Amino acid sequence: MGAYFRFEERAVERKLRAEATSGVIKPVPEEALGLEQSGERVTDRRTLIPVLGLREYWYPAIPAKQIPQRKPLYWRMLGEEICFFRGEDGEIGAISDVCPHRGASLSQGICVFKGTVSCPYHGATFDAAGTCKAFLGEGPDSKMAGKMPVKAYPTKVLRGWVFIWMGAEQPSAIEEDVPPELFDSKTTVMFSTYTYWPTNWILAIENQNDSHNAQWAHRNAMMNLTSNRGRSPTPIGPRSKLVNDRALVPMMANQNYYKDAAGKEMFSLHYPTLGGNWPRNWRKIPWAILKPLYKYVIYNKWRMAKKNLLTSETEEWCPSMGGSAWHLPCQVRVNHGIGYFNRFAVPVSANLSRVVYLYMRKRPRFWPIELVQKAWWHGYYKWWMCFNFSGQDARIAAPCRYWTPENLSATDSHLIMLRKLITERSRDAVIARQRGAERQPAMLKDDQLLQDLKRQGLGEASLEEAANVGEAAPVWDFLQKGFKG
Ligand code: FES
Ligand SMILES: [Fe+2]
């Protein structure tokens, strides 16, 4: 219910505010989930993943409307404490919450002069560029004005969301990190919302594109109960293709594994070692009841014929319908044909992620239709997708022990691709390498695994090879399958 009343989200934010750093001892950096941080040679790639997220990217931070007009707001992300406030001309100021004078919390201050925030202690007053414009406690002749800058973060408001750059380098082009439909005036935001998962960001995004969890962990989700099958199982897994060192787009090449020559897949598969079938046949009942609704209303021919109105032009943003793509820094993205589902897992602290959802589609020609669509998406779909379905991921994936030895299967080969992308190709990794700061890994266990899979024809041996896969990603027929079955 967090989708509608925000009780849980506000409680988390109050707790973050209450736990703001203070005192005489420099706060200890967030512990690394028990991962090795010694700088020695490592064999497990997970130890190279930055616990508080990649820095050199644009991130969605907060809905702009949540920032009060005359008051600053405390926020935390990527392990840093931020003070948001209203800047000049509708811009959003984002500066470090730590006053450079004597360390007071700027978000406890007030906004007396337009476009500035004044520290609650001695009145140092900063603009969105982080410049100290005045020191109210010392009067107009204070020598502090113009000195004592506070760290400022570039921001940009897109479709009601504040995006923020927290990297040490100059900001990259925001179009490289933010989905293209946010810049397209012909699209409309069907809904945007966020919630919190009590887990590290990497666990939250590794949860995606996971065909074995889609089938099993979500067996009781409305999405699975109201389709004829849910997502097809595969012992091989979806393969991913690297694009522009920022995205892994799905190949969805192995979805037909259990289909017969006629392309038909049994509803229930037999497990000889268990002496039984799964899914159980009763699971067909909800689908049988709801099939007419899906066939004639939700996925009716007229609607499906229009489904491709919103497609991304570039492969990087997953123009193929149905698959789940990953995009750096922390995004999973599904093209539903009628719109794009985007989910970001923004690192807040080592064990907390702010999970941001943005669903966008093409704006209809007539505003009453847009109203009806929004009512549907807000009233049902948001719950169905973000809280009923994804909520199961939060409950199951979030408490995983990321430091324990893993036994990855062929289905996980795409996961290793993601880890390689983050640790070898991300901007952070490239910068670290240029500076000679890269930790030297020994032979990594997952490299070995990928090579084994490659020998069996089940995976890719390297990101280069993945990038060179010439095979076109087939259109995944999940949506249509609903009423064909
Ligand atoms: S601590 Fe902020 S003005 Fe003194
Ligand atoms: Fe899942």
Short mmCIF file of C-alpha atoms in Angstrom, two decimals, residues 35 151 169 253 265 288 377 391 424 441:
data_model
loop_
_atom_site.label_atom_id
_atom_site.label_comp_id
_atom_site.label_asym_id
_atom_site.label_seq_id
_atom_site.Cartn_x
_atom_site.Cartn_y
_atom_site.Cartn_z
CA LEU A 35 33.13 -8.23 1.26
CA LYS A 151 29.89 20.86 -2.43
CA GLU A 169 34.25 14.10 -12.97
CA ALA A 253 17.00 -16.64 -27.42
CA GLU A 265 4.67 -25.60 -24.44
CA ALA A 288 -9.34 -19.49 -17.34
CA TRP A 377 -2.35 2.61 -14.45
CA GLY A 391 7.27 -6.57 -3.83
CA GLU A 424 35.31 -3.60 -16.21
CA PRO A 441 42.18 -9.62 -9.91
#
